[in-house]
Amino acid sequence: MTEEPYRWLEAIGNRREYVRDQLKGGSPVLAGCLADGILLLGVSRGLGKVFEIHDRHAMAGLGHPADLERIRQAAIDAAHLEAFTRAAEDVSLRRLVGFGLSAQLKQNFEQLFTAPVLGEFVFAELGTTPSRDLLVRVHFDGTYSVQMGGARVVAADPDEESTAQAALEQKWRDSLSLAEAAQQLLETWWLLQTQQTAKEPSPSLEERAAGWRTATAGAQIELGWLNRRSSRLVRYEVLDLNQLLPPPSP
Amino acid sequence: MSTPATPLAGDFVSLLQRSQMALPRMELGGDGPAITQATTVFAFRFAEGILMAGDRRATAGNIIVTDAVEKVVEIDDSSLLAIAGVPATAFEMARVLQTSFEYYRRSQLQPLSLPAKVRALARLLRENMPLALQGVGIVVPLFAGVDHTVSPAQPRIYFYDPLGAQFQAVNYAASGSGSGTIRSILAFQERHGSPKPVEMTLPEAVRFALRLLMTAAEFDSATGGVNPEAQLFATLKILRATGVETVTEEQQSAALAGTDHD
């Protein structure tokens, strides 16, 4: 069937629809650049969503755990080979994604008789200042977009992602404290998870604060932190939400 | 993405081989130029953990190549390597270890165990055997890592022979041309001294380490020693259960002058 252009287009369209359908209900992940580093956030039920890639690089993703693992491993392999054969400073997201992952994802997506990658991703690269931080949003079909600084939302539904992205961009400042940033990301996560991104009027501050607390009960909130102020080569740290945003006393 | 996983999960050397980037194996013969050598390194246990030290000199025959070599290398946040022997080989080993440990930790989502780290260095030494046997690439390192299988976690010292045999040191180890002097003083201090090395505070241990190097330099021209007046200090690193700390030149100067606080 794929010899005919029309059938091929139809098959690709079906495949895209299939992937989006499989990703429905995936827990969103978010990343944001701050004065002291880049914060990545994911909410999971035991399986990881936020990962260290290299000294100044991290990723977060939603989708099938096996596919997240394939992409994570591919990124780690490429970054370590680059750092070993050249230098850690030569590991760059533009090259890692632009010349590596993106092409592999596209090829995988267009191979109709192989299982597609079920995942959506954001990669982060720590720069010397927030405006030099890089956030790369990578889609399951290999398309990607690059932004310097700011914050990035990754959700299964493209429309909800756009709405949440626009709302978060309006509020996001790199001068936010870590606690304030985590709070904003969690509120955005909750709005996406409960499909309230476009709700008018938007839920109040109190509703949002209570909302994400309730929605994350029993879940694991992963906070990855690329620390710009660290003197160590390895900048990635795992933060404890309870220390950043202690639960309200009963 | 479609390539198979490394034959040994999380093993960076396997990844290098799969990517056809394996380290080149040199076959040498005949007389070559004088090979740069690095001496002298040692490690001993003190009250807070392990102090690992090295002088800064590298020599080639009777030529002093430099007095600015860093022979104690932080491999990761719980491992130190001290280099004695040929820097060209030793620094490459350090780089392979650094990348291997981080690669394993990131890819397998757990740190490599101390025994595996110790064996990883032994494997590199064994692979270097042809050069070591020809006497041109010999490396006799010391390794310190944190054992997390005991509670509380304990830093440990290991030493090697040039072919890769590994030995755990109880309280101290030394390597390189000045190591004879250092080992003698450490053995004496441990048996008859007061305080014993394991009882020393950090400033005492730093002062002791610097004096060890000064003494070794008296008897071994390849050991650079320490000369505060010429701003020539050693490389000193501390390994605690909580991580690695570098003793700065200012701290070393203060320790020798006795202006630090015990």
Coordinates of C-alpha atoms in Angstrom, one line a residue:
Chain A
M1 CA 0.0 0.0 0.0
T2 CA 2.9 2.4 0.7
E3 CA 3.9 2.4 -3.0
E4 CA 1.1 4.9 -3.6
P5 CA 1.7 8.4 -2.3
Y6 CA -1.8 8.9 -1.2
R7 CA -1.8 5.6 0.8
W8 CA 1.6 6.6 2.4
L9 CA 0.2 10.0 3.5
E10 CA -2.8 8.3 4.9
A11 CA -0.7 5.8 6.7
I12 CA 1.5 8.5 8.2
G13 CA -1.6 10.4 9.3
N14 CA -3.0 7.3 10.9
R15 CA 0.3 6.7 12.7
R16 CA 0.3 10.3 14.0
E17 CA -3.2 9.8 15.3
Y18 CA -2.3 6.5 16.8
V19 CA 0.7 8.0 18.7
R20 CA -1.4 11.0 19.9
D21 CA -4.1 8.6 21.1
Q22 CA -1.5 6.4 23.0
L23 CA 0.0 9.5 24.6
K24 CA -3.4 10.7 25.9
G25 CA -3.4 10.9 29.7
G26 CA 0.4 11.2 29.9
S27 CA 1.5 13.3 32.8
P28 CA 2.9 16.6 31.5
V29 CA 6.5 17.6 32.2
L30 CA 7.9 21.2 32.5
A31 CA 11.2 23.1 32.5
G32 CA 12.0 26.6 33.4
C33 CA 15.2 28.8 33.4
L34 CA 16.0 30.8 36.5
A35 CA 18.9 33.0 37.6
D36 CA 20.6 30.2 39.4
G37 CA 19.8 27.3 37.1
I38 CA 17.2 25.3 35.2
L39 CA 14.4 23.5 37.0
L40 CA 12.7 20.4 35.4
L41 CA 9.6 18.9 36.9
G42 CA 7.6 15.7 36.3
V43 CA 5.0 13.9 38.3
S44 CA 5.1 10.1 38.1
R45 CA 3.8 6.9 39.7
G46 CA 7.2 5.5 40.4
L47 CA 8.7 5.5 36.9
G48 CA 11.1 8.3 36.1
K49 CA 10.3 11.3 34.0
V50 CA 13.2 13.7 34.7
F51 CA 16.8 12.6 33.9
E52 CA 20.3 13.7 34.0
I53 CA 22.0 13.5 30.5
H54 CA 25.5 15.0 31.0
D55 CA 27.3 17.6 33.1
R56 CA 25.1 20.6 32.0
H57 CA 22.2 18.7 30.3
A58 CA 19.0 17.1 31.5
M59 CA 15.7 15.9 29.9
A60 CA 12.1 15.3 30.9
G61 CA 9.6 13.4 29.0
L62 CA 6.1 11.8 28.9
G63 CA 5.1 8.7 27.2
H64 CA 5.8 5.0 27.2
P65 CA 8.6 4.2 29.8
A66 CA 10.4 2.0 27.3
D67 CA 10.5 4.7 24.7
L68 CA 11.6 7.3 27.2
E69 CA 14.4 4.9 28.1
R70 CA 15.5 4.5 24.5
I71 CA 15.7 8.3 24.0
R72 CA 17.4 8.8 27.3
Q73 CA 20.0 6.2 26.6
A74 CA 20.6 7.4 23.1
A75 CA 21.2 11.0 24.4
I76 CA 23.5 9.8 27.2
D77 CA 25.5 7.6 24.8
A78 CA 25.9 10.5 22.3
A79 CA 26.8 13.0 25.0
H80 CA 29.4 10.8 26.7
L81 CA 31.1 9.9 23.4
E82 CA 31.2 13.5 22.4
A83 CA 32.6 14.6 25.8
F84 CA 35.2 11.8 25.8
T85 CA 36.5 12.2 22.3
R86 CA 36.4 16.0 22.4
A87 CA 35.5 17.8 25.7
A88 CA 32.5 18.2 28.0
E89 CA 32.2 21.8 26.7
D90 CA 31.5 20.5 23.2
V91 CA 28.4 18.6 24.2
S92 CA 25.6 20.8 22.8
L93 CA 21.9 20.3 22.6
R94 CA 21.8 21.9 19.1
R95 CA 24.0 19.2 17.8
L96 CA 22.7 16.4 20.0
V97 CA 19.1 17.0 18.9
G98 CA 19.6 18.7 15.5
F99 CA 22.0 16.2 14.1
G100 CA 21.2 13.1 16.1
L101 CA 18.0 12.5 18.0
S102 CA 15.7 14.5 15.6
A103 CA 16.9 12.5 12.5
Q104 CA 16.6 9.2 14.3
L105 CA 13.1 10.0 15.6
K106 CA 11.9 11.1 12.1
Q107 CA 13.3 8.0 10.6
N108 CA 11.6 5.9 13.2
F109 CA 8.3 7.7 12.7
E110 CA 8.3 7.2 9.0
Q111 CA 9.2 3.5 9.1
L112 CA 5.6 2.4 9.0
F113 CA 6.2 -1.2 9.9
T114 CA 8.1 -0.5 13.1
A115 CA 6.7 0.5 16.4
P116 CA 6.6 4.3 16.7
V117 CA 8.3 6.1 19.6
L118 CA 5.6 7.0 22.1
G119 CA 7.0 10.1 23.8
E120 CA 7.2 13.8 23.9
F121 CA 10.3 15.5 25.4
V122 CA 12.1 18.6 26.6
F123 CA 15.9 18.8 26.8
A124 CA 17.7 21.5 28.8
E125 CA 21.2 22.9 28.5
L126 CA 22.6 25.1 31.2
G127 CA 24.3 28.3 29.9
T128 CA 26.3 30.9 31.7
T129 CA 23.2 33.1 32.2
P130 CA 19.4 32.4 32.0
S131 CA 19.3 34.0 28.5
R132 CA 21.9 31.5 27.3
D133 CA 20.1 28.5 28.7
L134 CA 18.6 26.3 26.0
L135 CA 15.3 24.5 26.1
V136 CA 14.6 22.2 23.2
R137 CA 11.1 20.8 22.7
V138 CA 11.3 17.5 20.8
H139 CA 8.3 15.7 19.4
F140 CA 7.7 12.0 18.7
D141 CA 8.1 12.6 14.9
G142 CA 11.5 14.3 15.2
T143 CA 10.3 17.9 14.8
Y144 CA 11.7 20.2 17.4
S145 CA 11.9 23.8 18.5
V146 CA 14.6 25.7 20.4
Q147 CA 14.2 28.5 22.8
M148 CA 16.7 30.5 24.9
G149 CA 15.6 30.9 28.5
G150 CA 12.0 31.1 29.7
A151 CA 9.9 28.1 30.5
R152 CA 8.6 25.1 28.4
V153 CA 5.5 22.9 28.8
V154 CA 5.3 19.4 27.4
A155 CA 1.8 17.9 27.2
A156 CA 0.2 15.1 25.2
D157 CA -2.4 17.4 23.7
P158 CA -0.9 20.0 21.4
D159 CA -3.7 22.5 21.9
E160 CA -3.6 22.3 25.7
E161 CA 0.2 22.5 25.5
S162 CA 0.0 25.8 23.5
T163 CA -2.6 27.3 25.9
A164 CA -0.6 26.3 29.0
Q165 CA 2.7 27.5 27.4
A166 CA 1.2 31.0 26.6
A167 CA -0.1 31.3 30.2
L168 CA 3.2 30.2 31.8
E169 CA 5.3 32.5 29.6
Q170 CA 3.3 35.4 30.8
K171 CA 4.0 34.6 34.5
W172 CA 7.5 33.2 34.2
R173 CA 10.5 35.4 35.4
D174 CA 14.0 34.2 35.8
S175 CA 14.1 36.1 39.0
L176 CA 11.6 33.7 40.6
S177 CA 12.9 31.8 43.7
L178 CA 13.2 28.1 43.4
A179 CA 10.1 27.6 45.5
E180 CA 8.1 30.1 43.5
A181 CA 9.2 28.4 40.3
A182 CA 8.3 25.0 41.5
Q183 CA 4.9 26.3 42.6
Q184 CA 4.2 27.8 39.1
L185 CA 5.2 24.6 37.3
L186 CA 3.1 22.5 39.6
E187 CA 0.1 24.8 39.1
T188 CA 0.5 24.6 35.4
W189 CA 0.9 20.8 35.6
W190 CA -2.4 20.6 37.6
L191 CA -4.2 22.9 35.1
L192 CA -3.1 20.6 32.3
Q193 CA -3.8 17.4 34.1
T194 CA -7.4 18.6 34.9
Q195 CA -7.9 20.1 31.5
Q196 CA -8.5 23.6 32.9
T197 CA -5.9 25.5 30.9
A198 CA -8.5 27.4 28.9
K199 CA -11.1 27.6 31.7
E200 CA -12.6 31.1 32.2
P201 CA -12.3 32.4 34.8
S202 CA -9.1 30.7 35.7
P203 CA -9.0 28.8 39.0
S204 CA -8.0 31.0 41.9
L205 CA -4.5 30.9 43.5
E206 CA -6.0 29.0 46.5
E207 CA -7.7 26.5 44.2
R208 CA -4.5 25.9 42.3
A209 CA -2.4 25.4 45.4
A210 CA -4.8 23.0 46.9
G211 CA -5.4 21.4 43.5
W212 CA -1.9 20.2 42.8
R213 CA -1.4 19.1 46.4
T214 CA -4.5 16.9 46.1
A215 CA -3.7 15.7 42.6
T216 CA -0.1 14.7 43.5
A217 CA -1.0 12.8 46.7
G218 CA 0.6 9.4 46.5
A219 CA 2.6 10.4 43.4
Q220 CA 6.3 11.1 43.1
I221 CA 7.2 14.7 42.2
E222 CA 10.5 14.7 40.5
L223 CA 12.5 17.9 40.5
G224 CA 15.8 18.0 38.5
W225 CA 18.0 21.1 39.0
L226 CA 20.8 22.1 36.8
N227 CA 22.7 24.3 39.2
R228 CA 24.5 27.3 37.7
R229 CA 26.1 28.3 40.9
S230 CA 27.7 24.9 41.6
S231 CA 31.5 24.7 41.4
R232 CA 31.4 21.1 40.4
L233 CA 31.5 19.8 36.8
V234 CA 28.3 17.8 37.3
R235 CA 25.6 20.4 37.7
Y236 CA 22.6 18.2 38.0
E237 CA 21.0 17.8 41.4
V238 CA 17.8 16.1 42.6
L239 CA 15.7 18.4 44.8
D240 CA 13.3 17.5 47.5
L241 CA 9.9 19.2 47.1
N242 CA 9.1 18.9 50.8
Q243 CA 12.1 21.1 51.5
L244 CA 11.1 23.6 48.8
L245 CA 7.4 23.7 49.5
P246 CA 6.7 22.1 52.9
P247 CA 3.2 20.7 53.1
P248 CA 0.8 23.0 55.0
S249 CA 0.5 22.1 58.6
P250 CA -2.8 20.4 59.4
Chain B
M1 CA 18.5 4.6 18.8
S2 CA 18.2 1.4 16.9
T3 CA 21.7 0.3 17.9
P4 CA 21.8 -2.4 20.5
A5 CA 22.7 -1.7 24.1
T6 CA 26.3 -2.0 25.1
P7 CA 27.3 -5.6 25.7
L8 CA 27.7 -4.8 29.3
A9 CA 25.0 -2.4 30.4
G10 CA 26.4 1.0 31.5
D11 CA 30.0 0.1 30.5
F12 CA 31.6 3.1 28.7
V13 CA 34.6 1.1 27.4
S14 CA 32.1 -1.2 25.6
L15 CA 30.4 1.8 24.2
L16 CA 33.7 3.1 22.8
Q17 CA 34.4 -0.3 21.2
R18 CA 30.9 -0.4 19.7
S19 CA 31.4 3.1 18.3
Q20 CA 34.8 2.0 16.9
M21 CA 36.5 4.5 19.2
A22 CA 38.5 2.1 21.3
L23 CA 41.7 3.4 22.8
P24 CA 44.7 2.8 20.5
R25 CA 47.0 0.0 21.5
M26 CA 50.6 1.0 20.9
E27 CA 53.4 -1.5 20.1
L28 CA 56.8 -0.1 20.9
G29 CA 60.2 -1.4 20.6
G30 CA 63.8 -0.3 20.7
D31 CA 65.2 2.8 22.5
G32 CA 62.9 5.7 22.6
P33 CA 63.1 9.2 24.1
A34 CA 63.2 9.6 27.9
I35 CA 59.6 9.2 29.1
T36 CA 58.0 11.7 31.3
Q37 CA 57.4 10.3 34.8
A38 CA 55.2 11.6 37.7
T39 CA 56.1 11.0 41.3
T40 CA 55.4 10.9 44.4
V41 CA 51.9 10.2 45.7
F42 CA 50.4 8.8 48.9
A43 CA 47.2 8.5 50.9
F44 CA 46.6 8.0 54.6
R45 CA 43.6 7.8 56.8
F46 CA 43.1 10.6 59.3
A47 CA 40.3 11.5 61.8
E48 CA 37.9 12.9 59.1
G49 CA 38.5 10.5 56.2
I50 CA 41.4 10.0 53.8
L51 CA 44.0 12.6 52.7
M52 CA 45.5 11.9 49.3
A53 CA 48.5 13.9 48.3
G54 CA 51.0 14.3 45.4
D55 CA 54.0 16.5 44.7
R56 CA 53.8 18.6 41.5
R57 CA 56.9 17.5 39.7
A58 CA 57.2 15.5 36.5
T59 CA 60.6 14.4 35.2
A60 CA 62.1 12.8 32.1
G61 CA 65.4 11.2 32.9
N62 CA 67.3 13.8 34.8
I63 CA 65.2 16.7 33.3
I64 CA 62.6 18.4 35.4
V65 CA 59.7 18.8 32.9
T66 CA 57.4 20.8 35.2
D67 CA 56.6 21.5 38.8
A68 CA 52.9 22.1 38.1
V69 CA 51.4 18.7 37.6
E70 CA 48.2 17.8 39.3
K71 CA 48.7 14.1 40.3
V72 CA 45.7 13.7 42.5
V73 CA 42.6 13.6 40.3
E74 CA 38.9 13.7 41.4
I75 CA 37.3 10.9 39.5
D76 CA 33.8 11.6 40.8
D77 CA 32.3 12.9 44.0
S78 CA 33.3 9.7 45.9
S79 CA 36.6 8.6 44.3
L80 CA 40.1 9.9 44.0
L81 CA 43.0 8.7 41.9
A82 CA 46.7 9.5 42.6
I83 CA 49.0 9.0 39.7
A84 CA 52.6 7.8 39.8
G85 CA 54.2 6.7 36.5
V86 CA 53.9 7.9 33.0
P87 CA 51.4 10.8 32.8
A88 CA 50.4 10.2 29.2
T89 CA 49.0 6.8 30.2
A90 CA 47.8 7.8 33.7
F91 CA 45.8 10.9 32.7
E92 CA 44.1 8.9 29.9
M93 CA 43.2 6.2 32.5
A94 CA 41.8 9.0 34.7
R95 CA 39.7 10.3 31.9
V96 CA 38.4 6.9 31.0
L97 CA 37.5 6.3 34.7
Q98 CA 35.8 9.7 35.0
T99 CA 33.7 9.1 31.9
S100 CA 33.0 5.5 32.8
F101 CA 31.8 6.2 36.4
E102 CA 29.6 9.1 35.3
Y103 CA 28.3 7.1 32.3
Y104 CA 27.4 4.2 34.5
R105 CA 25.7 6.4 37.1
R106 CA 23.6 8.3 34.5
S107 CA 22.7 5.4 32.3
Q108 CA 22.0 2.8 35.0
L109 CA 20.5 5.4 37.5
Q110 CA 22.7 4.2 40.3
P111 CA 26.4 4.8 41.2
L112 CA 29.0 2.1 40.5
S113 CA 29.9 0.2 43.6
L114 CA 33.4 0.6 45.1
P115 CA 34.6 -2.9 44.2
A116 CA 33.5 -2.3 40.6
K117 CA 35.4 1.0 40.6
V118 CA 38.5 -0.6 42.0
R119 CA 38.3 -3.4 39.3
A120 CA 37.7 -0.8 36.5
L121 CA 41.1 0.6 37.3
A122 CA 42.7 -2.8 37.5
R123 CA 41.2 -3.6 34.1
L124 CA 42.8 -0.5 32.6
L125 CA 46.2 -1.4 34.1
R126 CA 45.9 -5.0 32.7
E127 CA 45.1 -3.6 29.3
N128 CA 48.2 -1.4 29.6
M129 CA 50.4 -4.5 30.3
P130 CA 52.2 -4.5 27.0
L131 CA 53.4 -0.9 27.5
A132 CA 54.2 -1.5 31.2
L133 CA 56.3 -4.6 30.4
Q134 CA 58.3 -2.5 27.9
G135 CA 58.9 0.0 30.6
V136 CA 57.5 3.0 28.7
G137 CA 53.9 3.2 29.9
I138 CA 54.1 2.1 33.5
V139 CA 51.5 3.4 35.9
V140 CA 51.3 2.5 39.6
P141 CA 48.3 4.4 40.9
L142 CA 46.5 4.8 44.2
F143 CA 42.8 4.8 44.4
A144 CA 40.5 6.0 47.2
G145 CA 36.7 5.5 47.2
V146 CA 33.8 5.4 49.6
D147 CA 32.4 2.1 50.7
H148 CA 28.6 2.5 51.0
T149 CA 28.0 -1.1 52.0
V150 CA 28.9 -0.4 55.6
S151 CA 27.1 2.0 57.9
P152 CA 28.3 4.7 58.3
A153 CA 29.9 4.8 54.8
Q154 CA 33.7 4.5 55.0
P155 CA 36.4 5.9 52.6
R156 CA 39.0 3.2 51.7
I157 CA 42.5 3.2 50.1
Y158 CA 43.7 0.8 47.4
F159 CA 47.0 0.4 45.8
Y160 CA 48.0 -1.5 42.6
D161 CA 50.9 -3.2 41.0
P162 CA 51.8 -2.2 37.4
L163 CA 50.0 -5.3 36.0
G164 CA 46.7 -4.5 37.7
A165 CA 46.7 -6.5 41.0
Q166 CA 44.7 -4.5 43.5
F167 CA 45.3 -4.4 47.3
Q168 CA 43.4 -2.7 50.0
A169 CA 45.5 -0.6 52.3
V170 CA 44.6 -0.5 56.0
N171 CA 45.7 3.0 56.9
Y172 CA 48.1 4.2 54.2
A173 CA 49.7 3.6 50.9
A174 CA 52.3 5.4 48.8
S175 CA 53.6 5.1 45.2
G176 CA 56.4 6.6 43.1
S177 CA 60.1 7.2 43.5
G178 CA 59.7 9.0 46.8
S179 CA 57.3 6.5 48.3
G180 CA 60.0 4.6 50.3
T181 CA 60.7 7.6 52.5
I182 CA 57.0 8.3 52.9
R183 CA 56.1 4.8 53.8
S184 CA 58.8 4.6 56.4
I185 CA 57.7 7.8 58.1
L186 CA 54.0 6.8 58.0
A187 CA 54.9 3.4 59.5
F188 CA 56.9 5.0 62.2
Q189 CA 54.2 7.6 63.0
E190 CA 51.5 5.0 63.1
R191 CA 53.5 2.8 65.5
H192 CA 55.3 5.3 67.6
G193 CA 54.0 8.8 66.9
S194 CA 51.6 11.0 68.6
P195 CA 49.1 11.8 67.3
K196 CA 48.9 8.8 65.0
P197 CA 47.8 9.7 61.5
V198 CA 44.3 8.2 62.1
E199 CA 43.9 10.6 65.1
M200 CA 45.0 13.7 63.3
T201 CA 42.7 16.6 62.7
L202 CA 42.5 18.1 59.2
P203 CA 45.1 20.9 59.9
E204 CA 47.4 18.3 61.5
A205 CA 47.0 15.9 58.6
V206 CA 47.7 18.7 56.0
R207 CA 50.8 19.8 57.9
F208 CA 52.0 16.2 58.2
A209 CA 51.4 15.5 54.5
L210 CA 53.3 18.6 53.4
R211 CA 56.2 17.7 55.7
L212 CA 56.2 14.1 54.3
L213 CA 56.7 15.5 50.8
M214 CA 59.4 17.9 52.0
T215 CA 61.3 15.0 53.6
A216 CA 60.8 12.8 50.5
A217 CA 62.2 15.6 48.3
E218 CA 65.4 15.6 50.5
F219 CA 66.2 12.1 49.3
D220 CA 64.6 11.9 45.9
S221 CA 65.4 14.4 43.1
A222 CA 62.2 13.4 41.2
T223 CA 60.0 14.5 44.1
G224 CA 59.2 18.1 43.9
G225 CA 58.6 18.7 47.5
V226 CA 57.0 21.8 49.0
N227 CA 58.5 25.3 49.2
P228 CA 56.1 27.9 50.7
E229 CA 58.6 30.7 50.0
A230 CA 58.5 29.9 46.3
Q231 CA 54.7 29.4 46.5
L232 CA 55.3 25.8 45.6
F233 CA 52.7 23.5 47.2
A234 CA 51.3 20.1 46.8
T235 CA 48.1 18.7 45.5
L236 CA 46.0 17.6 48.5
K237 CA 42.5 16.3 48.4
I238 CA 40.3 15.0 51.2
L239 CA 37.9 12.1 50.7
R240 CA 35.1 11.9 53.3
A241 CA 32.0 9.8 53.2
T242 CA 30.2 12.9 52.1
G243 CA 32.4 13.8 49.2
V244 CA 35.7 15.3 48.0
E245 CA 37.3 18.5 49.1
T246 CA 40.5 20.2 47.7
V247 CA 42.9 21.7 50.2
T248 CA 43.8 25.1 48.7
E249 CA 47.3 26.6 48.5
E250 CA 46.2 29.2 51.1
Q251 CA 45.1 26.4 53.5
Q252 CA 48.4 24.6 52.9
S253 CA 50.4 27.8 53.6
A254 CA 48.4 28.4 56.8
A255 CA 48.9 24.8 57.9
L256 CA 52.7 25.0 57.5
A257 CA 52.8 28.4 59.2
G258 CA 50.7 27.1 62.0
T259 CA 48.2 29.9 61.6
D260 CA 45.3 27.5 61.0
H261 CA 43.0 26.3 63.7
D262 CA 43.0 22.8 64.9

